[in-house]
C-alpha positions as a LaTeX table, in Angstrom:
\begin{tabular}{lrrr}
\hline
Residue & $x$ (\AA) & $y$ (\AA) & $z$ (\AA) \\
\hline
Met1 & 34.11 & $-8.37$ & 99.31 \\
Gly2 & 35.56 & $-4.88$ & 99.71 \\
Ser3 & 36.93 & $-4.80$ & 96.16 \\
Ile4 & 33.52 & $-5.83$ & 94.77 \\
Thr5 & 31.64 & $-3.14$ & 96.68 \\
His6 & 34.25 & $-0.54$ & 95.67 \\
Trp7 & 33.86 & $-1.54$ & 92.02 \\
Leu8 & 30.06 & $-1.45$ & 92.25 \\
Gly9 & 30.15 & 1.92 & 93.99 \\
Gly10 & 32.06 & 3.34 & 91.02 \\
Leu11 & 29.43 & 2.38 & 88.44 \\
Ser12 & 26.77 & 4.67 & 87.00 \\
Gly13 & 23.85 & 4.56 & 84.60 \\
Pro14 & 21.97 & 1.47 & 83.38 \\
Leu15 & 24.86 & $-0.83$ & 84.25 \\
Val16 & 24.09 & $-0.28$ & 87.95 \\
Tyr17 & 20.62 & $-1.77$ & 87.55 \\
Ala18 & 21.99 & $-4.84$ & 85.80 \\
Val19 & 24.77 & $-5.51$ & 88.31 \\
Val20 & 22.58 & $-4.96$ & 91.38 \\
Ala21 & 19.84 & $-7.18$ & 89.92 \\
Ala22 & 22.35 & $-9.91$ & 89.08 \\
Leu23 & 23.84 & $-9.91$ & 92.59 \\
Val24 & 20.46 & $-9.93$ & 94.34 \\
Phe25 & 19.17 & $-12.66$ & 92.03 \\
Ala26 & 22.29 & $-14.81$ & 92.30 \\
Glu27 & 22.30 & $-14.73$ & 96.10 \\
Asp28 & 19.10 & $-16.78$ & 96.23 \\
Ala29 & 19.43 & $-18.80$ & 93.05 \\
Leu30 & 23.16 & $-19.57$ & 93.09 \\
Phe31 & 24.27 & $-19.06$ & 96.73 \\
Val32 & 26.44 & $-16.07$ & 95.79 \\
Gly33 & 25.27 & $-14.52$ & 99.04 \\
Phe34 & 28.11 & $-16.32$ & 100.80 \\
Val35 & 30.45 & $-13.99$ & 98.86 \\
Leu36 & 28.45 & $-10.76$ & 98.63 \\
Pro37 & 25.12 & $-10.50$ & 100.48 \\
Gly38 & 22.28 & $-9.26$ & 98.30 \\
Glu39 & 21.40 & $-6.65$ & 100.90 \\
Thr40 & 24.82 & $-5.08$ & 100.32 \\
Ala41 & 24.04 & $-4.77$ & 96.61 \\
Ala42 & 20.58 & $-3.33$ & 97.38 \\
Val43 & 22.00 & $-0.76$ & 99.80 \\
Leu44 & 24.71 & 0.23 & 97.33 \\
Gly45 & 22.07 & 0.58 & 94.63 \\
Gly46 & 20.18 & 3.01 & 96.84 \\
Thr47 & 23.37 & 4.87 & 97.70 \\
Ile48 & 24.24 & 5.28 & 94.03 \\
Ala49 & 20.69 & 6.53 & 93.35 \\
Ala50 & 21.23 & 9.18 & 96.04 \\
Ala51 & 24.33 & 10.34 & 94.17 \\
His52 & 22.20 & 11.01 & 91.04 \\
Arg53 & 24.56 & 9.04 & 88.79 \\
Gly54 & 21.91 & 8.24 & 86.19 \\
Val55 & 20.02 & 5.96 & 88.60 \\
Asp56 & 16.36 & 6.47 & 89.50 \\
Leu57 & 15.30 & 5.45 & 93.03 \\
Pro58 & 11.81 & 4.05 & 92.23 \\
Leu59 & 13.22 & 2.05 & 89.32 \\
Met60 & 16.06 & 0.75 & 91.49 \\
Met61 & 13.55 & $-0.40$ & 94.13 \\
Leu62 & 11.51 & $-2.18$ & 91.45 \\
Val63 & 14.63 & $-3.86$ & 90.05 \\
Val64 & 15.72 & $-5.07$ & 93.50 \\
Val65 & 12.24 & $-6.40$ & 94.37 \\
Leu66 & 11.87 & $-8.26$ & 91.06 \\
Ala67 & 15.38 & $-9.71$ & 91.30 \\
Ala68 & 14.74 & $-10.87$ & 94.87 \\
Val69 & 11.41 & $-12.52$ & 94.06 \\
Leu70 & 12.71 & $-14.12$ & 90.86 \\
Gly71 & 15.88 & $-15.32$ & 92.59 \\
Asp72 & 13.87 & $-17.00$ & 95.34 \\
Thr73 & 11.58 & $-18.57$ & 92.73 \\
Val74 & 14.52 & $-20.05$ & 90.83 \\
Gly75 & 16.04 & $-21.25$ & 94.11 \\
Tyr76 & 12.74 & $-22.95$ & 94.96 \\
Ala77 & 12.62 & $-24.63$ & 91.53 \\
Ile78 & 16.21 & $-25.85$ & 91.88 \\
Gly79 & 15.42 & $-27.33$ & 95.27 \\
Arg80 & 12.19 & $-28.86$ & 94.00 \\
Tyr81 & 13.76 & $-30.68$ & 91.06 \\
Phe82 & 17.39 & $-31.14$ & 92.08 \\
Gly83 & 17.23 & $-30.86$ & 95.87 \\
Pro84 & 18.37 & $-34.33$ & 97.00 \\
Arg85 & 21.30 & $-34.43$ & 94.59 \\
Leu86 & 22.20 & $-30.79$ & 95.12 \\
Leu87 & 22.33 & $-31.20$ & 98.89 \\
Glu88 & 24.93 & $-33.92$ & 98.53 \\
Thr89 & 27.36 & $-31.85$ & 96.48 \\
Gly90 & 30.63 & $-30.47$ & 97.81 \\
Pro91 & 29.45 & $-26.91$ & 98.63 \\
Ala92 & 26.38 & $-28.24$ & 100.45 \\
Val93 & 28.46 & $-30.70$ & 102.44 \\
Arg94 & 30.92 & $-27.96$ & 103.44 \\
His95 & 28.02 & $-25.84$ & 104.71 \\
Arg96 & 26.20 & $-28.70$ & 106.39 \\
Asp97 & 25.88 & $-26.85$ & 109.68 \\
Lys98 & 24.26 & $-23.88$ & 107.93 \\
Leu99 & 21.89 & $-26.18$ & 106.08 \\
Asp100 & 20.87 & $-27.80$ & 109.34 \\
Lys101 & 20.13 & $-24.39$ & 110.87 \\
Ala102 & 18.04 & $-23.42$ & 107.83 \\
Arg103 & 16.12 & $-26.71$ & 107.99 \\
Ala104 & 15.38 & $-26.15$ & 111.68 \\
Phe105 & 14.23 & $-22.62$ & 110.88 \\
Ile106 & 11.80 & $-23.92$ & 108.24 \\
Arg107 & 10.46 & $-26.57$ & 110.61 \\
Glu108 & 9.90 & $-23.90$ & 113.27 \\
Lys109 & 8.31 & $-21.21$ & 111.08 \\
Gly110 & 6.75 & $-23.23$ & 108.28 \\
Pro111 & 6.00 & $-21.27$ & 105.07 \\
Ala112 & 6.50 & $-18.03$ & 107.04 \\
Ala113 & 10.21 & $-18.94$ & 107.08 \\
Val114 & 10.31 & $-17.72$ & 103.48 \\
Phe115 & 9.25 & $-14.26$ & 104.66 \\
Phe116 & 11.36 & $-14.02$ & 107.81 \\
Gly117 & 14.34 & $-15.76$ & 106.21 \\
Arg118 & 14.53 & $-12.96$ & 103.65 \\
Phe119 & 15.89 & $-10.67$ & 106.37 \\
Val120 & 18.64 & $-13.04$ & 107.58 \\
Ala121 & 21.63 & $-13.41$ & 105.25 \\
Leu122 & 22.24 & $-17.08$ & 106.06 \\
Phe123 & 18.62 & $-18.12$ & 105.60 \\
Arg124 & 18.01 & $-15.84$ & 102.62 \\
Ala125 & 20.45 & $-17.86$ & 100.52 \\
Leu126 & 19.24 & $-21.29$ & 101.68 \\
Val127 & 15.53 & $-21.21$ & 102.57 \\
Pro128 & 14.20 & $-21.02$ & 98.97 \\
Thr129 & 16.10 & $-24.11$ & 97.85 \\
Leu130 & 15.31 & $-26.03$ & 101.02 \\
Ser131 & 11.65 & $-25.04$ & 100.70 \\
Gly132 & 11.58 & $-26.55$ & 97.23 \\
Ala133 & 13.45 & $-29.64$ & 98.38 \\
Ser134 & 10.90 & $-30.16$ & 101.16 \\
His135 & 8.06 & $-29.84$ & 98.61 \\
Met136 & 6.47 & $-26.82$ & 100.27 \\
Pro137 & 3.31 & $-25.93$ & 98.28 \\
Tyr138 & 4.32 & $-23.34$ & 95.70 \\
Lys139 & 1.33 & $-21.05$ & 96.31 \\
Arg140 & 2.29 & $-20.69$ & 99.96 \\
Phe141 & 5.92 & $-20.18$ & 99.02 \\
Ala142 & 5.02 & $-17.57$ & 96.39 \\
Phe143 & 2.84 & $-15.57$ & 98.78 \\
Phe144 & 5.54 & $-15.22$ & 101.43 \\
Asn145 & 8.22 & $-14.81$ & 98.76 \\
Val146 & 6.49 & $-11.80$ & 97.18 \\
Ala147 & 5.66 & $-10.26$ & 100.57 \\
Gly148 & 9.20 & $-10.67$ & 101.93 \\
Gly149 & 10.93 & $-9.69$ & 98.69 \\
Thr150 & 8.86 & $-6.52$ & 98.35 \\
Leu151 & 9.41 & $-5.34$ & 101.92 \\
Trp152 & 13.09 & $-6.31$ & 101.87 \\
Gly153 & 13.82 & $-4.79$ & 98.46 \\
Ile154 & 12.14 & $-1.46$ & 99.15 \\
Gly155 & 13.49 & $-1.26$ & 102.71 \\
Phe156 & 17.16 & $-1.88$ & 101.98 \\
Thr157 & 17.19 & 0.25 & 98.84 \\
Leu158 & 15.65 & 3.13 & 100.80 \\
Leu159 & 18.20 & 2.52 & 103.55 \\
Gly160 & 21.00 & 2.95 & 101.04 \\
Phe161 & 19.36 & 6.04 & 99.58 \\
Ala162 & 18.99 & 7.60 & 103.03 \\
Ala163 & 22.60 & 6.77 & 103.88 \\
Gly164 & 23.79 & 8.26 & 100.59 \\
Ser165 & 21.77 & 11.44 & 101.10 \\
Ala166 & 23.00 & 11.77 & 104.67 \\
Tyr167 & 26.60 & 11.24 & 103.53 \\
Ala168 & 26.24 & 14.03 & 100.97 \\
Arg169 & 24.95 & 16.39 & 103.65 \\
Val170 & 27.67 & 15.35 & 106.10 \\
Glu171 & 30.31 & 15.70 & 103.40 \\
His172 & 29.10 & 19.24 & 102.69 \\
Leu173 & 29.09 & 20.06 & 106.40 \\
Val174 & 32.55 & 18.58 & 106.91 \\
Gly175 & 33.80 & 20.62 & 103.99 \\
Thr176 & 32.53 & 23.83 & 105.59 \\
Val177 & 33.87 & 22.93 & 109.02 \\
Ala178 & 37.21 & 21.96 & 107.53 \\
Ala179 & 37.48 & 25.37 & 105.87 \\
Val180 & 36.77 & 27.08 & 109.19 \\
Val181 & 39.32 & 24.90 & 111.00 \\
Val182 & 41.99 & 25.53 & 108.38 \\
Gly183 & 41.29 & 29.27 & 108.52 \\
Ala184 & 41.55 & 29.24 & 112.31 \\
Leu185 & 44.83 & 27.33 & 112.17 \\
Val186 & 46.23 & 29.81 & 109.65 \\
Leu187 & 45.22 & 32.74 & 111.86 \\
Leu188 & 46.73 & 31.02 & 114.89 \\
Ala189 & 49.99 & 30.37 & 113.07 \\
Leu190 & 50.09 & 33.98 & 111.88 \\
Gly191 & 49.43 & 35.23 & 115.41 \\
Val192 & 52.23 & 33.09 & 116.86 \\
Trp193 & 54.64 & 34.30 & 114.17 \\
Leu194 & 53.80 & 37.97 & 114.87 \\
Trp195 & 54.14 & 37.41 & 118.61 \\
Arg196 & 57.57 & 35.79 & 118.20 \\
Arg197 & 58.70 & 38.56 & 115.85 \\
Arg198 & 57.71 & 41.34 & 118.24 \\
Arg199 & 59.46 & 39.66 & 121.15 \\
Arg200 & 62.56 & 39.18 & 119.04 \\
Glu201 & 62.55 & 42.83 & 117.98 \\
Ala202 & 62.14 & 43.85 & 121.60 \\
Gly203 & 65.16 & 41.78 & 122.55 \\
Glu204 & 63.11 & 39.37 & 124.63 \\
Pro205 & 63.80 & 35.66 & 124.53 \\
Val206 & 61.50 & 33.81 & 122.17 \\
Glu207 & 62.25 & 30.29 & 123.36 \\
Pro208 & 62.00 & 29.36 & 127.04 \\
Ala209 & 65.34 & 29.44 & 128.80 \\
Glu210 & 67.07 & 26.09 & 128.80 \\
Lys211 & 67.72 & 24.55 & 132.15 \\
Ser212 & 71.31 & 24.14 & 133.15 \\
Gly213 & 72.53 & 20.59 & 133.27 \\
Glu214 & 74.68 & 21.35 & 136.30 \\
Arg215 & 73.58 & 19.97 & 139.63 \\
Pro216 & 73.78 & 22.24 & 142.67 \\
Glu217 & 76.53 & 21.28 & 145.05 \\
\hline
\end{tabular}
């Protein structure tokens, strides 16, 4: 995942919107969240917006929200029409324990699981499809999907923007502090050199006297 985030962090301009939208969408529609959580893409999108690399914050928030809502909708449709067969495929079987947890979460929360599941990486990737497979009424699903996707998309994008802005300020501060530290070290080194030179010119020992290796008798 580190190489993906590093690559995404190096992008700029319109391509950032497309990549972030694709990752957020694919997490819910195609289970890509097991590789790169959509919240990571949303946070990075906000961070890039803070760096002013041709990315607008309000537009990035809109892109993330739309991608999240659309991804959940596609996940719901996949579960609705292909659920039974999909849940018997290899990937679903390998993640059977996670599916069971998501099912229990839906049974406990009902349609509200769509909203609350949006904020949990495991459930975010599974709840839409399982909601469709369980034939949850679409109007209920859509209501909680839009509410959760909007709050999640705006929240995590703003989190990334705040982190990026704070990093820029910290980086500037660290640069100033580093200059002061380097200057102090240079002055200290110069002072030590002058002190050693004066002692040498005065005929005084510069290094501490070495202890004799002889033992007293």
